[in-house]
Amino acid sequence: MATRHFLTLLDLSSDELSYLIRRAISIKNGLKTQGPTYTPFSNRTLAMIFEKSSTRTRVSFETAMAQFGGHALFLSSRDTQLGRGEPIEDTARVLSEMVDAVMIRTFSHQGLEAFAAASSVPVINALTDDYHPCQLLADVMTWTELRGHIRGKTAVWIGDGNNMCHSWINAARQFDFQLRVCCPEGYEPRQDILAAAGERVSILHDPQQAVEDADLVTTDVWASMGQEEEQAKRAADFSGFQVTEAMLDRAAKDVLFLHCLPAHRGEEISTTLLDDPRAVVWQEAGNRLHAQKALLEFLLLGRIES
């Protein structure tokens, strides 16, 4: 089987992504009823390269490999020659000789693409400054578990036009739903990513208007990793963009609220929003494990008929 990478949602077809969602739900249900008895990754190793810190990403990938009978190696720039100037491509070629797949959480998406181009084993984007596709697998999985197909629904992104927003735009393309991106002026997503989505995505600047009758509302922190020095300015610019219970009241009666976490209570969300029954963020976080199991299985073994 030819090596496949997962750098953005566009690396898989819509049919393959829908399969991953179904498969992730099946794996999750099997784990609940049978325990971790399915172990297809005996003697398989995943290298996990972290240049950005994480809780959910590390725990979910490491647990996925362990429950599947494999092993995960945690590598940071301090632990590898990447931190001493070894070319990205050389590290990719070396790891390809030793491990079965590589997961990278880093800053530069171009660097990730260079790594994948030189790698002969699957490379997974666990977050770059431009995209966070693994999170979207968990997000769509959560919606599907609770509400069924997302096709034709209306989702609203409130906040910065950042890597999560870019992946939501790609998700609208691949899963065929409408996305309203609501952000302050000057914080819009990249124009090329937006243009490629066509009429599936619209830009708004009024959160109250954006959430009207929406099926799903989601947000992220106002200052991502590496933007901490902009925190005060962003807090002022995003005034009025905090997602609250009252804002959700303007959405559809069965609206769901998602957040990729960590959340800054009292900033992008009200202090009590995560306690609202419409917020399903803990299930969403837990689904990172199952969605990434399905992804790893697909990249290493291909489709498995449930």
Short mmCIF file of C-alpha atoms in Angstrom, two decimals:
data_model
loop_
_atom_site.label_atom_id
_atom_site.label_comp_id
_atom_site.label_asym_id
_atom_site.label_seq_id
_atom_site.Cartn_x
_atom_site.Cartn_y
_atom_site.Cartn_z
CA MET A 1 0.00 0.00 0.00
CA ALA A 2 1.38 3.41 -0.96
CA THR A 3 2.35 5.66 1.94
CA ARG A 4 -0.41 8.06 2.92
CA HIS A 5 0.04 11.15 5.06
CA PHE A 6 -2.53 13.13 7.04
CA LEU A 7 -1.40 16.75 6.98
CA THR A 8 -4.82 18.33 6.38
CA LEU A 9 -8.34 17.00 5.94
CA LEU A 10 -7.84 17.40 2.20
CA ASP A 11 -5.35 14.51 2.17
CA LEU A 12 -8.27 12.07 2.43
CA SER A 13 -11.37 11.91 0.29
CA SER A 14 -14.79 12.73 1.70
CA ASP A 15 -15.62 9.03 1.57
CA GLU A 16 -12.44 8.11 3.47
CA LEU A 17 -13.14 10.73 6.13
CA SER A 18 -16.70 9.49 6.58
CA TYR A 19 -15.31 5.98 6.93
CA LEU A 20 -12.92 7.19 9.66
CA ILE A 21 -15.81 8.69 11.63
CA ARG A 22 -17.83 5.47 11.40
CA ARG A 23 -14.79 3.38 12.26
CA ALA A 24 -13.88 5.57 15.24
CA ILE A 25 -17.38 5.17 16.68
CA SER A 26 -17.17 1.40 16.15
CA ILE A 27 -13.78 1.22 17.88
CA LYS A 28 -15.08 3.30 20.79
CA ASN A 29 -18.15 1.09 21.21
CA GLY A 30 -15.99 -2.03 21.06
CA LEU A 31 -13.69 -0.68 23.76
CA LYS A 32 -16.67 0.00 26.00
CA THR A 33 -18.12 -3.50 25.62
CA GLN A 34 -15.02 -5.66 25.26
CA GLY A 35 -12.12 -3.68 26.70
CA PRO A 36 -8.79 -3.18 24.85
CA THR A 37 -8.77 -6.66 23.30
CA TYR A 38 -8.18 -5.53 19.70
CA THR A 39 -4.40 -5.17 19.34
CA PRO A 40 -3.44 -4.90 15.64
CA PHE A 41 -0.23 -2.92 16.27
CA SER A 42 1.95 -5.55 17.95
CA ASN A 43 5.60 -4.51 17.48
CA ARG A 44 4.55 -1.26 15.76
CA THR A 45 6.03 2.06 16.88
CA LEU A 46 4.81 5.63 16.53
CA ALA A 47 7.35 8.44 16.87
CA MET A 48 5.74 11.54 18.41
CA ILE A 49 7.67 14.76 17.77
CA PHE A 50 6.58 17.68 19.95
CA GLU A 51 7.81 21.21 19.32
CA LYS A 52 4.60 22.55 20.91
CA SER A 53 3.41 21.30 24.29
CA SER A 54 0.18 19.37 24.66
CA THR A 55 -2.01 17.40 27.03
CA ARG A 56 -4.72 15.86 24.85
CA THR A 57 -2.51 15.14 21.84
CA ARG A 58 0.19 13.28 23.74
CA VAL A 59 -2.15 11.30 25.97
CA SER A 60 -4.53 10.34 23.15
CA PHE A 61 -1.85 9.16 20.71
CA GLU A 62 0.20 7.39 23.37
CA THR A 63 -2.87 5.65 24.77
CA ALA A 64 -4.06 4.72 21.27
CA MET A 65 -0.80 2.95 20.50
CA ALA A 66 -0.72 1.19 23.88
CA GLN A 67 -4.31 -0.05 23.62
CA PHE A 68 -3.64 -1.24 20.08
CA GLY A 69 -0.64 -3.25 21.32
CA GLY A 70 2.03 -0.92 19.97
CA HIS A 71 4.44 1.63 21.38
CA ALA A 72 4.79 5.41 21.20
CA LEU A 73 8.07 7.33 21.53
CA PHE A 74 7.93 10.89 22.88
CA LEU A 75 10.51 13.11 21.17
CA SER A 76 11.02 16.84 21.66
CA SER A 77 13.44 19.18 19.92
CA ARG A 78 15.57 18.91 23.07
CA ASP A 79 15.81 15.13 22.63
CA THR A 80 16.65 14.98 18.92
CA GLN A 81 19.10 16.35 16.40
CA LEU A 82 16.31 18.60 15.08
CA GLY A 83 17.19 20.88 17.97
CA ARG A 84 20.82 20.98 16.80
CA GLY A 85 20.17 21.88 13.21
CA GLU A 86 19.80 18.51 11.45
CA PRO A 87 17.81 19.07 8.23
CA ILE A 88 14.16 18.09 8.57
CA GLU A 89 14.43 15.77 5.59
CA ASP A 90 17.35 13.87 7.12
CA THR A 91 15.45 13.27 10.35
CA ALA A 92 12.48 12.02 8.31
CA ARG A 93 14.65 9.55 6.40
CA VAL A 94 16.28 8.25 9.59
CA LEU A 95 12.99 7.76 11.43
CA SER A 96 11.50 6.05 8.37
CA GLU A 97 14.09 3.31 8.84
CA MET A 98 13.10 2.74 12.48
CA VAL A 99 9.43 3.46 13.13
CA ASP A 100 6.10 2.71 11.48
CA ALA A 101 4.58 6.22 11.60
CA VAL A 102 5.42 9.72 12.77
CA MET A 103 3.16 12.24 14.50
CA ILE A 104 4.35 15.85 14.59
CA ARG A 105 3.07 18.81 16.63
CA THR A 106 4.96 21.88 15.49
CA PHE A 107 4.84 25.50 14.32
CA SER A 108 5.65 25.54 10.60
CA HIS A 109 3.28 23.74 8.26
CA GLN A 110 5.86 24.03 5.49
CA GLY A 111 8.34 22.22 7.71
CA LEU A 112 5.80 19.46 8.26
CA GLU A 113 5.27 19.16 4.50
CA ALA A 114 9.04 18.92 3.96
CA PHE A 115 9.24 16.16 6.57
CA ALA A 116 6.39 14.21 4.97
CA ALA A 117 7.88 14.57 1.48
CA ALA A 118 11.05 12.83 2.68
CA SER A 119 9.31 10.21 4.83
CA SER A 120 8.55 6.71 3.62
CA VAL A 121 6.18 6.08 6.57
CA PRO A 122 2.89 7.87 7.29
CA VAL A 123 3.17 11.34 8.83
CA ILE A 124 0.32 12.80 10.89
CA ASN A 125 -0.21 16.48 11.58
CA ALA A 126 -0.99 16.79 15.28
CA LEU A 127 -1.11 20.61 14.95
CA THR A 128 0.73 23.29 13.03
CA ASP A 129 0.24 27.04 12.91
CA ASP A 130 -2.01 26.51 9.87
CA TYR A 131 -4.09 23.39 10.58
CA HIS A 132 -5.28 20.98 13.28
CA PRO A 133 -7.00 18.15 11.36
CA CYS A 134 -6.93 15.53 14.12
CA GLN A 135 -9.10 17.76 16.28
CA LEU A 136 -11.68 17.98 13.51
CA LEU A 137 -11.95 14.21 13.32
CA ALA A 138 -12.89 14.19 17.00
CA ASP A 139 -15.25 17.13 16.54
CA VAL A 140 -17.17 15.59 13.65
CA MET A 141 -17.20 12.25 15.46
CA THR A 142 -18.78 13.92 18.50
CA TRP A 143 -21.45 15.58 16.38
CA THR A 144 -22.18 12.31 14.57
CA GLU A 145 -22.55 10.34 17.81
CA LEU A 146 -25.05 12.83 19.19
CA ARG A 147 -26.88 14.17 16.14
CA GLY A 148 -26.18 11.94 13.12
CA HIS A 149 -24.82 13.16 9.79
CA ILE A 150 -23.42 16.67 9.75
CA ARG A 151 -24.11 17.08 6.02
CA GLY A 152 -26.30 20.12 5.39
CA LYS A 153 -26.09 21.43 8.95
CA THR A 154 -24.91 24.90 9.98
CA ALA A 155 -21.84 25.30 12.17
CA VAL A 156 -20.51 28.60 13.53
CA TRP A 157 -16.89 29.38 14.33
CA ILE A 158 -16.51 32.34 16.67
CA GLY A 159 -13.02 33.72 17.17
CA ASP A 160 -9.68 34.05 15.45
CA GLY A 161 -9.18 32.85 11.88
CA ASN A 162 -6.49 30.47 13.13
CA ASN A 163 -5.41 26.88 12.51
CA MET A 164 -8.61 25.50 14.03
CA CYS A 165 -10.70 27.83 11.89
CA HIS A 166 -8.78 26.72 8.78
CA SER A 167 -9.50 23.09 9.61
CA TRP A 168 -13.19 23.86 10.17
CA ILE A 169 -13.24 25.45 6.71
CA ASN A 170 -11.72 22.31 5.21
CA ALA A 171 -14.22 20.21 7.16
CA ALA A 172 -17.10 22.18 5.63
CA ARG A 173 -15.72 21.23 2.21
CA GLN A 174 -15.12 17.58 2.99
CA PHE A 175 -18.23 16.85 5.07
CA ASP A 176 -20.55 19.17 3.11
CA PHE A 177 -21.99 21.53 5.71
CA GLN A 178 -22.37 25.29 6.00
CA LEU A 179 -19.88 27.20 8.12
CA ARG A 180 -20.23 30.76 9.38
CA VAL A 181 -16.90 32.22 10.47
CA CYS A 182 -17.45 35.10 12.88
CA CYS A 183 -14.38 37.12 13.79
CA PRO A 184 -13.36 40.72 14.44
CA GLU A 185 -12.22 42.62 11.39
CA GLY A 186 -8.56 41.93 10.77
CA TYR A 187 -8.72 38.40 12.19
CA GLU A 188 -10.20 36.65 9.15
CA PRO A 189 -8.88 33.25 8.01
CA ARG A 190 -6.43 32.96 5.13
CA GLN A 191 -8.05 34.09 1.89
CA ASP A 192 -6.83 31.13 -0.19
CA ILE A 193 -8.31 28.61 2.25
CA LEU A 194 -11.54 30.57 2.38
CA ALA A 195 -11.79 30.94 -1.40
CA ALA A 196 -11.33 27.21 -1.95
CA ALA A 197 -14.41 26.50 0.18
CA GLY A 198 -16.66 28.58 -2.04
CA GLU A 199 -20.24 29.13 -0.91
CA ARG A 200 -20.00 26.67 1.97
CA VAL A 201 -18.30 29.31 4.14
CA SER A 202 -19.38 32.86 4.94
CA ILE A 203 -17.67 35.60 6.99
CA LEU A 204 -19.56 37.59 9.62
CA HIS A 205 -18.50 40.08 12.28
CA ASP A 206 -21.55 40.03 14.58
CA PRO A 207 -21.62 36.97 16.91
CA GLN A 208 -25.27 37.45 17.84
CA GLN A 209 -26.24 37.34 14.18
CA ALA A 210 -23.87 34.46 13.41
CA VAL A 211 -25.37 32.04 15.93
CA GLU A 212 -29.00 32.50 14.87
CA ASP A 213 -30.53 29.00 14.40
CA ALA A 214 -27.07 27.38 14.25
CA ASP A 215 -26.80 23.64 14.85
CA LEU A 216 -23.27 23.80 16.25
CA VAL A 217 -21.17 26.57 17.81
CA THR A 218 -17.45 26.31 18.45
CA THR A 219 -14.57 28.55 19.45
CA ASP A 220 -10.94 28.57 20.59
CA VAL A 221 -8.67 30.71 22.73
CA TRP A 222 -8.12 34.24 21.44
CA ALA A 223 -4.31 33.99 21.58
CA SER A 224 -2.79 30.72 20.38
CA MET A 225 0.59 29.33 21.39
CA GLY A 226 3.25 31.78 20.28
CA GLN A 227 0.86 34.77 20.45
CA GLU A 228 0.96 35.31 24.21
CA GLU A 229 2.52 38.76 23.81
CA GLU A 230 -0.60 39.81 21.88
CA GLN A 231 -2.97 38.74 24.68
CA ALA A 232 -3.94 42.22 25.88
CA LYS A 233 -4.55 43.58 22.38
CA ARG A 234 -6.52 40.51 21.37
CA ALA A 235 -8.64 40.67 24.52
CA ALA A 236 -9.66 44.19 23.52
CA ASP A 237 -10.21 43.32 19.85
CA PHE A 238 -12.36 40.28 20.74
CA SER A 239 -14.60 42.18 23.14
CA GLY A 240 -18.15 41.01 22.47
CA PHE A 241 -17.02 37.68 21.01
CA GLN A 242 -17.25 35.67 24.22
CA VAL A 243 -19.54 32.65 23.79
CA THR A 244 -22.14 32.56 26.55
CA GLU A 245 -25.23 30.60 27.49
CA ALA A 246 -27.36 33.53 26.29
CA MET A 247 -25.65 33.42 22.92
CA LEU A 248 -26.42 29.71 22.59
CA ASP A 249 -30.05 30.51 23.36
CA ARG A 250 -30.21 32.25 19.96
CA ALA A 251 -29.10 29.07 18.19
CA ALA A 252 -31.17 25.96 17.40
CA LYS A 253 -32.86 24.32 20.38
CA ASP A 254 -30.63 21.24 20.10
CA VAL A 255 -27.40 23.18 19.45
CA LEU A 256 -24.10 21.64 20.53
CA PHE A 257 -21.10 23.61 21.76
CA LEU A 258 -17.55 22.39 21.08
CA HIS A 259 -14.15 23.68 22.19
CA CYS A 260 -10.81 22.07 21.32
CA LEU A 261 -9.44 22.94 24.81
CA PRO A 262 -7.72 24.17 26.83
CA ALA A 263 -10.37 26.81 27.48
CA HIS A 264 -9.83 30.15 29.14
CA ARG A 265 -13.00 30.55 31.21
CA GLY A 266 -14.02 34.17 31.41
CA GLU A 267 -12.31 35.02 28.11
CA GLU A 268 -13.51 33.29 24.90
CA ILE A 269 -16.26 31.54 26.91
CA SER A 270 -18.25 32.50 29.98
CA THR A 271 -17.04 31.05 33.27
CA THR A 272 -19.94 28.57 33.41
CA LEU A 273 -20.45 27.61 29.78
CA LEU A 274 -18.63 24.28 29.99
CA ASP A 275 -21.10 23.25 32.70
CA ASP A 276 -24.05 23.84 30.35
CA PRO A 277 -25.56 20.56 29.01
CA ARG A 278 -25.21 21.90 25.46
CA ALA A 279 -21.42 21.87 25.89
CA VAL A 280 -20.06 18.42 25.03
CA VAL A 281 -16.37 19.23 25.32
CA TRP A 282 -15.40 16.32 27.57
CA GLN A 283 -16.85 13.79 25.15
CA GLU A 284 -15.16 15.73 22.34
CA ALA A 285 -11.79 15.57 24.12
CA GLY A 286 -12.16 11.85 24.80
CA ASN A 287 -12.96 11.23 21.16
CA ARG A 288 -9.45 12.32 20.20
CA LEU A 289 -8.38 8.84 21.35
CA HIS A 290 -10.86 6.93 19.24
CA ALA A 291 -10.63 9.12 16.13
CA GLN A 292 -6.85 8.83 16.12
CA LYS A 293 -7.04 5.07 16.59
CA ALA A 294 -9.14 4.92 13.43
CA LEU A 295 -6.69 7.22 11.64
CA LEU A 296 -3.61 5.21 12.64
CA GLU A 297 -5.33 1.98 11.69
CA PHE A 298 -6.29 3.38 8.29
CA LEU A 299 -2.82 4.74 7.52
CA LEU A 300 -1.04 1.55 8.56
CA LEU A 301 -3.53 -1.20 7.71
CA GLY A 302 -6.10 0.31 5.34
CA ARG A 303 -9.85 -0.04 5.70
CA ILE A 304 -11.20 -2.51 8.21
CA GLU A 305 -14.76 -3.64 7.73
CA SER A 306 -16.62 -3.22 11.03
#
